[in-house]
mmCIF file of C-alpha atoms and ligand atoms in Angstrom:
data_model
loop_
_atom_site.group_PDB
_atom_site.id
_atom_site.type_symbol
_atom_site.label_atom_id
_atom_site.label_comp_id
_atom_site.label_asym_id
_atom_site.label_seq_id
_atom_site.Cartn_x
_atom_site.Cartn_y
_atom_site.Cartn_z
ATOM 1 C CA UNK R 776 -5.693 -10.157 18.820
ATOM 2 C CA UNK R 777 -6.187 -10.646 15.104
ATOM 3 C CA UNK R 778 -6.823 -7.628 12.898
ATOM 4 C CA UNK R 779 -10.051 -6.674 11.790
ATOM 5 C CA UNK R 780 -10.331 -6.406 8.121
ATOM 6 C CA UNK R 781 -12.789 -5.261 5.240
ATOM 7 C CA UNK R 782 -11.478 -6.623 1.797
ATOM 8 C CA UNK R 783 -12.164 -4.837 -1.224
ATOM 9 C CA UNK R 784 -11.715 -6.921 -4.537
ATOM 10 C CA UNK R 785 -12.060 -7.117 -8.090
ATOM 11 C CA UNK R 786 -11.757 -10.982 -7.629
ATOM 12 C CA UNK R 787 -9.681 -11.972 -10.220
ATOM 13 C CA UNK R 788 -6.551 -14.495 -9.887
ATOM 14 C CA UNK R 789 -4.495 -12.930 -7.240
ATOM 15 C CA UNK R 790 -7.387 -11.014 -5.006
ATOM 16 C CA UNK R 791 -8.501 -15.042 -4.605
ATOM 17 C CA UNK R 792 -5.479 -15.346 -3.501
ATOM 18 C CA UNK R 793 -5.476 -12.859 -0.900
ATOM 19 C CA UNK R 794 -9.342 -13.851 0.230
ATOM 20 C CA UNK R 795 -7.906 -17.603 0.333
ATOM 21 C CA UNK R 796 -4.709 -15.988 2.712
ATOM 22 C CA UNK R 797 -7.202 -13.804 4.639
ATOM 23 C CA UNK R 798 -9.376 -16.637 5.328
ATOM 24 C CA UNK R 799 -7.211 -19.147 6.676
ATOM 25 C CA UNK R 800 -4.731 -17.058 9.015
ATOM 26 C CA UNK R 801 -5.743 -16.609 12.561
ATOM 27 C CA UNK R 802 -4.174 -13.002 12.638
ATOM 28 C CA UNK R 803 -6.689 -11.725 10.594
ATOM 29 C CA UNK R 804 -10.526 -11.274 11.154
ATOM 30 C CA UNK R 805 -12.453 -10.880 8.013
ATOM 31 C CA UNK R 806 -15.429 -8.601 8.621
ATOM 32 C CA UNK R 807 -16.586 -8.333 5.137
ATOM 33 C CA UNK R 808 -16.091 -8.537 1.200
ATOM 34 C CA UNK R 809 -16.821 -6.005 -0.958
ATOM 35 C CA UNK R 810 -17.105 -6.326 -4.564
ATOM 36 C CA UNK R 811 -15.765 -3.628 -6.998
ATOM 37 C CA UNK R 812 -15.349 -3.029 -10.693
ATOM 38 C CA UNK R 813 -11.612 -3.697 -12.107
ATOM 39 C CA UNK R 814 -10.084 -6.596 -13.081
ATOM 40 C CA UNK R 815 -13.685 -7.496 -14.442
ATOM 41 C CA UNK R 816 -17.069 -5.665 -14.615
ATOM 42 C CA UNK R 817 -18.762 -6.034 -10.891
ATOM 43 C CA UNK R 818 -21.586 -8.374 -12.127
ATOM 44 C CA UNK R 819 -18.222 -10.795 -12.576
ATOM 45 C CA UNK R 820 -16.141 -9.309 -9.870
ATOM 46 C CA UNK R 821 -18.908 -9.841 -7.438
ATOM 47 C CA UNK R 822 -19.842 -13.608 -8.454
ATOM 48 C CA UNK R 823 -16.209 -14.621 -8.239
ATOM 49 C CA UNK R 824 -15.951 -13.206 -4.878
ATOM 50 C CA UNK R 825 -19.178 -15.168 -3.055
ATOM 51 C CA UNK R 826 -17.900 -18.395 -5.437
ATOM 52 C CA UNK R 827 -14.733 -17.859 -3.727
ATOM 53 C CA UNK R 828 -16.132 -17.534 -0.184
ATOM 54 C CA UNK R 829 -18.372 -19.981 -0.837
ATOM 55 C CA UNK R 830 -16.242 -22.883 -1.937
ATOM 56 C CA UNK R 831 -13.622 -22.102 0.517
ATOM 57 C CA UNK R 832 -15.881 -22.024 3.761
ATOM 58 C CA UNK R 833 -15.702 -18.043 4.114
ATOM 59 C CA UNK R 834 -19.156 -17.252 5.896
ATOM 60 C CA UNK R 835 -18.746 -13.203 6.293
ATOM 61 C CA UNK R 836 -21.094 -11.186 4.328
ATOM 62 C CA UNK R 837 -20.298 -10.495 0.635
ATOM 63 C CA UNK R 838 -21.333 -6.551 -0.577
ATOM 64 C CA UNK R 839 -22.067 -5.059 -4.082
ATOM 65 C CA UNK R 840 -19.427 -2.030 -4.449
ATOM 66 C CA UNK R 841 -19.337 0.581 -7.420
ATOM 67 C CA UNK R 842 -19.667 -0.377 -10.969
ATOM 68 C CA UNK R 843 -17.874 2.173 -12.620
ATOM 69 C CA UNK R 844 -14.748 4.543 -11.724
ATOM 70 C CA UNK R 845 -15.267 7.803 -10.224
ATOM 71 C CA UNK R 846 -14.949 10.078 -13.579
ATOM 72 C CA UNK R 847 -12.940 8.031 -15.849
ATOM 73 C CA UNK R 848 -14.280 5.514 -18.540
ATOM 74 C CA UNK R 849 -14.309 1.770 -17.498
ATOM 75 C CA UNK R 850 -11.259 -0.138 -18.023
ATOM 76 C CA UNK R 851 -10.834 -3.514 -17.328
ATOM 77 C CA UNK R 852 -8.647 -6.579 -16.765
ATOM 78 C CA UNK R 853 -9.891 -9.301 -18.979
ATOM 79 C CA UNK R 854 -6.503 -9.787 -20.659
ATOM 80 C CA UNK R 855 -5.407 -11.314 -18.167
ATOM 81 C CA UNK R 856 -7.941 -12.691 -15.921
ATOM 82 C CA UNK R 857 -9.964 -13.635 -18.798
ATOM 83 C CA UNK R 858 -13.638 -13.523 -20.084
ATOM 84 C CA UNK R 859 -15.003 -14.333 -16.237
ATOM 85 C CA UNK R 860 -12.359 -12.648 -14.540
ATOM 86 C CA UNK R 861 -11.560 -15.603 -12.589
ATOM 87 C CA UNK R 862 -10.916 -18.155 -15.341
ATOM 88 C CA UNK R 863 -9.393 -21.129 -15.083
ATOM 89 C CA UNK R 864 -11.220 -23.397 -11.863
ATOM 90 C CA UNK R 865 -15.184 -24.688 -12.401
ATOM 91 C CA UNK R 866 -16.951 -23.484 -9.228
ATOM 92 C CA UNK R 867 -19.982 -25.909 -8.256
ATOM 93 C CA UNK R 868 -23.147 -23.488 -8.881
ATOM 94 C CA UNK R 869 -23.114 -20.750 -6.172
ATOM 95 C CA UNK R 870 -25.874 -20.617 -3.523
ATOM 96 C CA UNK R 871 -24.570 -17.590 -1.544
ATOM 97 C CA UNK R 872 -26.169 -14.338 -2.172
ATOM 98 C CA UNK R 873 -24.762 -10.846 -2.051
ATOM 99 C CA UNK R 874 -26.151 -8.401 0.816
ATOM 100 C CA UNK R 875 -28.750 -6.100 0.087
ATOM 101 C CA UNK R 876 -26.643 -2.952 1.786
ATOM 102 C CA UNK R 877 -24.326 -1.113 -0.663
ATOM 103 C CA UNK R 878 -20.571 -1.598 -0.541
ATOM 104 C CA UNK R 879 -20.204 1.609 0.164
ATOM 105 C CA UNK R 880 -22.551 2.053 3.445
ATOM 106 C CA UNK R 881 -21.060 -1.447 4.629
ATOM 107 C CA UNK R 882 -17.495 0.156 4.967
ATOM 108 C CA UNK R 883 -18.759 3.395 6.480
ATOM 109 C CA UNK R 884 -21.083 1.930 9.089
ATOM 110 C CA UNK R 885 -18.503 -0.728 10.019
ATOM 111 C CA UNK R 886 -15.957 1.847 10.707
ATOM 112 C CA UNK R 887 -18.048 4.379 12.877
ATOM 113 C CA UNK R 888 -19.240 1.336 14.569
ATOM 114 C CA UNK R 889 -15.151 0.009 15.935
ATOM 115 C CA UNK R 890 -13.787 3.678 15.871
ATOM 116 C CA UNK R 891 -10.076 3.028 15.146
ATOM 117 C CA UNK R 892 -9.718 -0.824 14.958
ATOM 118 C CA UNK R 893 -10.860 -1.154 11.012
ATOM 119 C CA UNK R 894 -8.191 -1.804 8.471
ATOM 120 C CA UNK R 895 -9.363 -1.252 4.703
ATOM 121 C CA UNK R 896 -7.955 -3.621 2.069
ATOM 122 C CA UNK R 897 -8.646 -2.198 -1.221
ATOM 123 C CA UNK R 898 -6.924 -4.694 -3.793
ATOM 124 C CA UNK R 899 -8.710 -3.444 -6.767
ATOM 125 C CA UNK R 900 -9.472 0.092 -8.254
ATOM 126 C CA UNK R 901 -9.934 2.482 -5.058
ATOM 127 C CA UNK R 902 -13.231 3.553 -6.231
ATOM 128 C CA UNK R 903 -15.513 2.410 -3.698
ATOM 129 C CA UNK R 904 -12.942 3.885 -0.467
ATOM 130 C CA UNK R 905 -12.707 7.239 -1.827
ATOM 131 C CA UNK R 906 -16.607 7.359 -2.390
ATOM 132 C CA UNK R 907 -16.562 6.236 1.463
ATOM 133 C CA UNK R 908 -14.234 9.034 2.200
ATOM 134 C CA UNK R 909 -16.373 11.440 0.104
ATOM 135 C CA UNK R 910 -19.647 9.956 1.986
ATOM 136 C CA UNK R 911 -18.149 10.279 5.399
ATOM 137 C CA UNK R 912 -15.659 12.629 5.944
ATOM 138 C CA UNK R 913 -14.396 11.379 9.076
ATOM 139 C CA UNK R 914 -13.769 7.784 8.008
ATOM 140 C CA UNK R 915 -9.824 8.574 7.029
ATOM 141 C CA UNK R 916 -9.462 9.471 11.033
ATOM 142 C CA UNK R 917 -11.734 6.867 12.114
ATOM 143 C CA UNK R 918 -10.271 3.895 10.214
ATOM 144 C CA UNK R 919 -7.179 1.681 11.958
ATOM 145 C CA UNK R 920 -4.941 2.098 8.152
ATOM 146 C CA UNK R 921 -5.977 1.427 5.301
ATOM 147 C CA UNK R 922 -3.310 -1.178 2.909
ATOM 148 C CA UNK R 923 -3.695 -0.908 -0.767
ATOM 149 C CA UNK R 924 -2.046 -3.090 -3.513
ATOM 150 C CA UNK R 925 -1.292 -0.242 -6.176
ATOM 151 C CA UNK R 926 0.829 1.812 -7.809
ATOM 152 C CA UNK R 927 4.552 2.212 -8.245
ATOM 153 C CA UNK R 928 7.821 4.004 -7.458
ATOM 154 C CA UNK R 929 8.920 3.447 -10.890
ATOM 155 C CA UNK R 930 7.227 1.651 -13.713
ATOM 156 C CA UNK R 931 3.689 0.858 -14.527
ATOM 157 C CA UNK R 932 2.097 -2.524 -15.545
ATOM 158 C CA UNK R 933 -1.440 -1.303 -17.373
ATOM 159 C CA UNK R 934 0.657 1.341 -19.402
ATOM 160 C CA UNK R 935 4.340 2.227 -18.998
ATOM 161 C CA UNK R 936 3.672 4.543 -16.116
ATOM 162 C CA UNK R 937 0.362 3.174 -14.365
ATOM 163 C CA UNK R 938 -0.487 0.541 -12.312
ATOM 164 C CA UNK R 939 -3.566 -1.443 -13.104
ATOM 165 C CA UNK R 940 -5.503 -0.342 -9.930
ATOM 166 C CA UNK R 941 -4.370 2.761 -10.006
ATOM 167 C CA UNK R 942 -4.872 3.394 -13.798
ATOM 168 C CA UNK R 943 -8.870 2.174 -13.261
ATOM 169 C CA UNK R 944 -9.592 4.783 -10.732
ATOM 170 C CA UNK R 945 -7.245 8.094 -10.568
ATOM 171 C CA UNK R 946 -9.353 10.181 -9.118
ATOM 172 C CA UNK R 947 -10.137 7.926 -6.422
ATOM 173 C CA UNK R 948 -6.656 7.314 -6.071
ATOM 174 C CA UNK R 949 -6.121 10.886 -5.293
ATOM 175 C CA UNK R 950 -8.782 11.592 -3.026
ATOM 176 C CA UNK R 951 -7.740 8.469 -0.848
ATOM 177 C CA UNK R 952 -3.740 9.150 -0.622
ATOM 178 C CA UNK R 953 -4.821 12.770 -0.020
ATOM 179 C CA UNK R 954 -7.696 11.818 2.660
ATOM 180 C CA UNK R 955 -4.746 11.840 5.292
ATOM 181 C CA UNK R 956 -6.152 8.179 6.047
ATOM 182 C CA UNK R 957 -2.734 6.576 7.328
ATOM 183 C CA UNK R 958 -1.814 4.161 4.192
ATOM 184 C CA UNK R 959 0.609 1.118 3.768
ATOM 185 C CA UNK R 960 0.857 1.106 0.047
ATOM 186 C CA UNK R 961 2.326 -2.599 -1.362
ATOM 187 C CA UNK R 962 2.878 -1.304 -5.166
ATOM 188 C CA UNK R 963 4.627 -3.160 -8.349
ATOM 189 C CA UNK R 964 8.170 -2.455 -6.067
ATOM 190 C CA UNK R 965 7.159 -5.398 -3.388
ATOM 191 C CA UNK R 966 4.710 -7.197 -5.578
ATOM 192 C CA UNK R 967 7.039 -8.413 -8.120
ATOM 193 C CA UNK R 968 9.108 -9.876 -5.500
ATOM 194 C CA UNK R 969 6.897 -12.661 -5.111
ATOM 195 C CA UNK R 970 6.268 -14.841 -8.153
ATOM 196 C CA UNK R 971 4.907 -18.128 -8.631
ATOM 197 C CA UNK R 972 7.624 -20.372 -10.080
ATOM 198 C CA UNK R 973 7.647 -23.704 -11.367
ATOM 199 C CA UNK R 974 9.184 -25.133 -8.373
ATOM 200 C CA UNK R 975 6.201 -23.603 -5.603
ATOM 201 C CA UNK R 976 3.787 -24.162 -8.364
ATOM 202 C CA UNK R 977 5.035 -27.669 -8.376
ATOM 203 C CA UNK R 978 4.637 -27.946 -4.653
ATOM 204 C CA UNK R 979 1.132 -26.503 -4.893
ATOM 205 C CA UNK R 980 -0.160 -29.033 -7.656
ATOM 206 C CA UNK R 981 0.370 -31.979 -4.869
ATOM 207 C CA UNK R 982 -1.973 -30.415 -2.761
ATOM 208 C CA UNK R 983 -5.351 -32.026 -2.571
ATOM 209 C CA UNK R 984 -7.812 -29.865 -0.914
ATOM 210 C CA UNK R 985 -10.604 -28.191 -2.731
ATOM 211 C CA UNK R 986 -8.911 -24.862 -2.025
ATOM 212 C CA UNK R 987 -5.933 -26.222 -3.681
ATOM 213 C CA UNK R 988 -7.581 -27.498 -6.626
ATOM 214 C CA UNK R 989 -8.966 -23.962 -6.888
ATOM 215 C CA UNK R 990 -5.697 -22.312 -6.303
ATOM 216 C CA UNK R 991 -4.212 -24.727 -8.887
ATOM 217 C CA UNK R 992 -6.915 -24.557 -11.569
ATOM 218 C CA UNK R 993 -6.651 -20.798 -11.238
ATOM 219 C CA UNK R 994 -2.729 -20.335 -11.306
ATOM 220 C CA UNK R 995 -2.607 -22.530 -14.742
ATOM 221 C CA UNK R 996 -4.657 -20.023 -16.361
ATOM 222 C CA UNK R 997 -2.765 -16.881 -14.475
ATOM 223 C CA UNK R 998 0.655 -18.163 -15.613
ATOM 224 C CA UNK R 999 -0.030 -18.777 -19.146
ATOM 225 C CA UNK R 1000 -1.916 -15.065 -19.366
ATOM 226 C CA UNK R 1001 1.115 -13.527 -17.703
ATOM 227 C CA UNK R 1002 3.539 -15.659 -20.038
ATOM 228 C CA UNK R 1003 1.196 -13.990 -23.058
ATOM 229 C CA UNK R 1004 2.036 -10.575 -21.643
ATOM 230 C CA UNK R 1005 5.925 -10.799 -21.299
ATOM 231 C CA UNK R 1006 6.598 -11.896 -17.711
ATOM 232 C CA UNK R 1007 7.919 -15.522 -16.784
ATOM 233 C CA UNK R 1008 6.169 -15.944 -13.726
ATOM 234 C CA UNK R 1009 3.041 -14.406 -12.722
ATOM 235 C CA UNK R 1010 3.003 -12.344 -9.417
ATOM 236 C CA UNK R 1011 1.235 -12.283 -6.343
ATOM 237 C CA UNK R 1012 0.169 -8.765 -6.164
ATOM 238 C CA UNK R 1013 -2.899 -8.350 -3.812
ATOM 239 C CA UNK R 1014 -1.874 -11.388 -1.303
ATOM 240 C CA UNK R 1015 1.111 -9.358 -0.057
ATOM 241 C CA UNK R 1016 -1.522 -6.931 1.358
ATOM 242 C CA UNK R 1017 -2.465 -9.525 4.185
ATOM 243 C CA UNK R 1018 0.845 -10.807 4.602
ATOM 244 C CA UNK R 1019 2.139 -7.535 5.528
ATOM 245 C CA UNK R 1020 -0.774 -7.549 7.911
ATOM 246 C CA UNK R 1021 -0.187 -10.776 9.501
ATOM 247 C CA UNK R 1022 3.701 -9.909 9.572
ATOM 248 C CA UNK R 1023 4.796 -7.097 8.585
ATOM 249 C CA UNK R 1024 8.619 -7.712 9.550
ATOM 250 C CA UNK R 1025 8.491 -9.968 6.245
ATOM 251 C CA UNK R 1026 9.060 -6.566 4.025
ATOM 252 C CA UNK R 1027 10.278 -3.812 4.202
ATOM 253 C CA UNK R 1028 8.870 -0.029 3.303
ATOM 254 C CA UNK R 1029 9.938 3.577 3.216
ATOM 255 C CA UNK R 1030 7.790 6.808 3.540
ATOM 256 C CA UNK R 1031 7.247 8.753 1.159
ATOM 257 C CA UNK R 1032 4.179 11.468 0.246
ATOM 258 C CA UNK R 1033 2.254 9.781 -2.651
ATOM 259 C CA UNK R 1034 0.596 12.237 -5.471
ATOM 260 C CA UNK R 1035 -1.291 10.853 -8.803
ATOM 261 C CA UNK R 1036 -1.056 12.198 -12.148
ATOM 262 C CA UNK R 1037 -4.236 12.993 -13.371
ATOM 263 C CA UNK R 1038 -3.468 15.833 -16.181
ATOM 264 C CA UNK R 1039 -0.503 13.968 -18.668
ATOM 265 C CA UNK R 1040 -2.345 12.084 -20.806
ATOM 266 C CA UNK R 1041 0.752 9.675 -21.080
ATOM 267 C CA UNK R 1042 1.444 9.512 -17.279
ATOM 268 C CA UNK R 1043 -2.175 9.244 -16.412
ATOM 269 C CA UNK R 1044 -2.731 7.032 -13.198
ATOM 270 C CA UNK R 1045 1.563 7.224 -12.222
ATOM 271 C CA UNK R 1046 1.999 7.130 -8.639
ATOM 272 C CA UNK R 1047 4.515 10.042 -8.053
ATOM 273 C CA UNK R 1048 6.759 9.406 -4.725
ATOM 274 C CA UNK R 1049 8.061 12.453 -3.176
ATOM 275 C CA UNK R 1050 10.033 13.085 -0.043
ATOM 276 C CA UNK R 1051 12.288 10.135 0.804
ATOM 277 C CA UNK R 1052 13.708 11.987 4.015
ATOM 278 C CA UNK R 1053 11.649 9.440 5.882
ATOM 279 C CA UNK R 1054 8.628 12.031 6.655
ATOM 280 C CA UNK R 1055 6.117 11.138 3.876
ATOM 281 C CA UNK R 1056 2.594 9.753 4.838
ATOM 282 C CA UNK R 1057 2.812 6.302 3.160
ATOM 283 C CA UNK R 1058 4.348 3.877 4.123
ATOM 284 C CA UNK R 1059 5.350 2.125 0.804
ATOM 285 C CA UNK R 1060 6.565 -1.339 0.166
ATOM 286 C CA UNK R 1061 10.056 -1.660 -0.852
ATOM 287 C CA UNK R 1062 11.710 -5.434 -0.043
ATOM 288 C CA UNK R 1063 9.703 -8.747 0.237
ATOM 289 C CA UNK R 1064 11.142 -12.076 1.729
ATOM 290 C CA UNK R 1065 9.386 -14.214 -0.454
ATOM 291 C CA UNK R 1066 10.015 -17.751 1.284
ATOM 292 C CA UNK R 1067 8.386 -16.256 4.312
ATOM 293 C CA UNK R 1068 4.906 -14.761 2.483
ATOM 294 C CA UNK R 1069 4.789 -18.700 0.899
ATOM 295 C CA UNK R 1070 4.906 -19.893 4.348
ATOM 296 C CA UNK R 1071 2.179 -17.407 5.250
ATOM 297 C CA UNK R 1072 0.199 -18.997 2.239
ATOM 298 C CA UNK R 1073 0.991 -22.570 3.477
ATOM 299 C CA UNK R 1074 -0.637 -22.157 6.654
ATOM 300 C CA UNK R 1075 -3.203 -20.654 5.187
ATOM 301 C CA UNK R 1076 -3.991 -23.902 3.366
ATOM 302 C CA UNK R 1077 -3.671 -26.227 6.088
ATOM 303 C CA UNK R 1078 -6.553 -24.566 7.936
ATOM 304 C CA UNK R 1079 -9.199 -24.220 4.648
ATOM 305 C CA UNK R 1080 -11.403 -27.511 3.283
HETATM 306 C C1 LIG C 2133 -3.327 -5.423 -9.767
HETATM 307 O O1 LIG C 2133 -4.119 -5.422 -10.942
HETATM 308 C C2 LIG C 2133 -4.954 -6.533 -10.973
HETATM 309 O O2 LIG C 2133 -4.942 -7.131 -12.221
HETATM 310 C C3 LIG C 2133 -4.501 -7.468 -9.886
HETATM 311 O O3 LIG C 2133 -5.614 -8.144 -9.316
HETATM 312 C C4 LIG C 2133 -3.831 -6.568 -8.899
HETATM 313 O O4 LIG C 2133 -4.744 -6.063 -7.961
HETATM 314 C C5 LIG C 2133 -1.869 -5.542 -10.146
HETATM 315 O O5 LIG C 2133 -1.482 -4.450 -10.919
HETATM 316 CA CA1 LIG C 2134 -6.942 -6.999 -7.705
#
């Protein structure tokens, strides 16, 4: 039976990725998207995310999520996903519309409505979980898992420490890896395993669907930011998310407990991994087989416009 699923973006180049993966594989069942603030503000992340839907046949519901982090100050990720936070593919003008419920209340009532058969896929700043958590307390026992894209077990990408998502949203970071929710945690360690390289990207840039041509118009823009910030080939961070959930024997993880900094001013936002005697909460991404998440991705394709 395929896994329901609630994404939770901050649409930029790879979270399209992971709505285009999530779309088009018959493991998963979308339930809903939910908009955050992150890799753009959410007036952005949000308009990306129903373009996305919209131009690759994605029909479930689109939500508004939170605009700002928890206590922090807003940081985004313009830098590299540029001024829209998508940039790159032209979008035809968008005709879907956002729901009226908050992001929030969308995540809590799904889950009390299919008691332990919700997984949560926060691929942007955890802000709009941990206000779920905070909302309803019983949500981290009522949920399926939750898998993240964040954090590290060693270095950072936003500063030397910190992980972007991670970095946006601290607090919420700590109140959701302390919730007790059970977590799969796909960090920098597994992410930057899987890289777009000339030769897929080649491969891709044959491809003549629309979704391709999105894909395509999006990952020309992606490498050449990723170039501008020292690495060769950019990675696809948020897509590994659903490939773990449609096959999860393509990585593997370790368990560690998970605990953020949120007092070092240097290390704010590190993800700290401590017991590796096997009897942490997380379950945290450690190997990827690449070839097999691009096959993932290929299938994807074949079954999107
Ligand atoms: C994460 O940060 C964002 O820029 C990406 O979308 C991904 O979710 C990687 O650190
Ligand atoms: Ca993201």
């Amino acid at each position: 039976m395929a896994e329901k699923i609630i994404l939770d973006v901050d649409t930029g180049h790879d979270d399209m990725v992971a709505i285009v993966m999530a779309s088009g594989l018959e493991e998963i069942e979308l339930m809903g998207l939910v908009a955050v603030v992150g890799n753009q503000i959410l007036e952005k992340t949000l308009a990306n995310t129903l373009k996305v839907c919209e131009l690759i046949g994605q029909q479930a519901p689109v939500y508004a999520g939170m605009d700002r982090p928890l206590v922090r100050p807003k940081v985004i990720g313009g830098d590299i996903h540029g001024e829209s936070g998508l940039d790159g593919p032209v979008f035809p003008t968008l005709v879907k519309k956002p729901q009226a419920l908050h992001g929030v209340h969308f995540i809590i009532e799904t889950v009390l409505a299919n008691p332990h058969e919700i997984t949560l896929v926060p691929t942007g700043p955890l802000t709009d979980i941990a206000m779920a958590i905070r909302l309803e307390p019983r949500l981290p026992s009522l949920v399926k898992r939750i898998v993240l894209m964040g954090g590290s077990m060693g270095r950072g990408n936003r500063t030397a420490h910190a992980e972007f998502n991670i970095f946006a949203d601290p607090e919420a970071a700590a109140i959701v890896f302390g919730s007790g929710a059970p977590i799969v945690m796909m960090g920098l360690d597994v992410t930057l395993q899987v890289v777009l390289d000339e030769n897929r990207s080649a491969t891709y840039g044959k491809l003549t669907t629309r979704t391709a041509a999105m894909f395509n118009a999006s990952m020309a823009h992606y490498i050449q930011a990723c170039r501008r910030h020292g690495s060769e080939f950019p990675a696809m961070h948020d897509p590994c998310c659903i490939a773990y959930i449609a096959d999860p024997s393509i990585f593997t993880t370790e368990f560690h407990d998970i605990e953020i900094e949120l007092h070092d001013r240097e290390k704010y936002g590190k993800t700290y991994a401590g017991t590796t005697n096997g009897s942490g909460t997380v379950q945290v991404g450690i190997g990827a087989d690449a070839d097999r998440f691009w096959k993932l991705l290929d299938r994807a394709f074949t079954r999107l416009p």
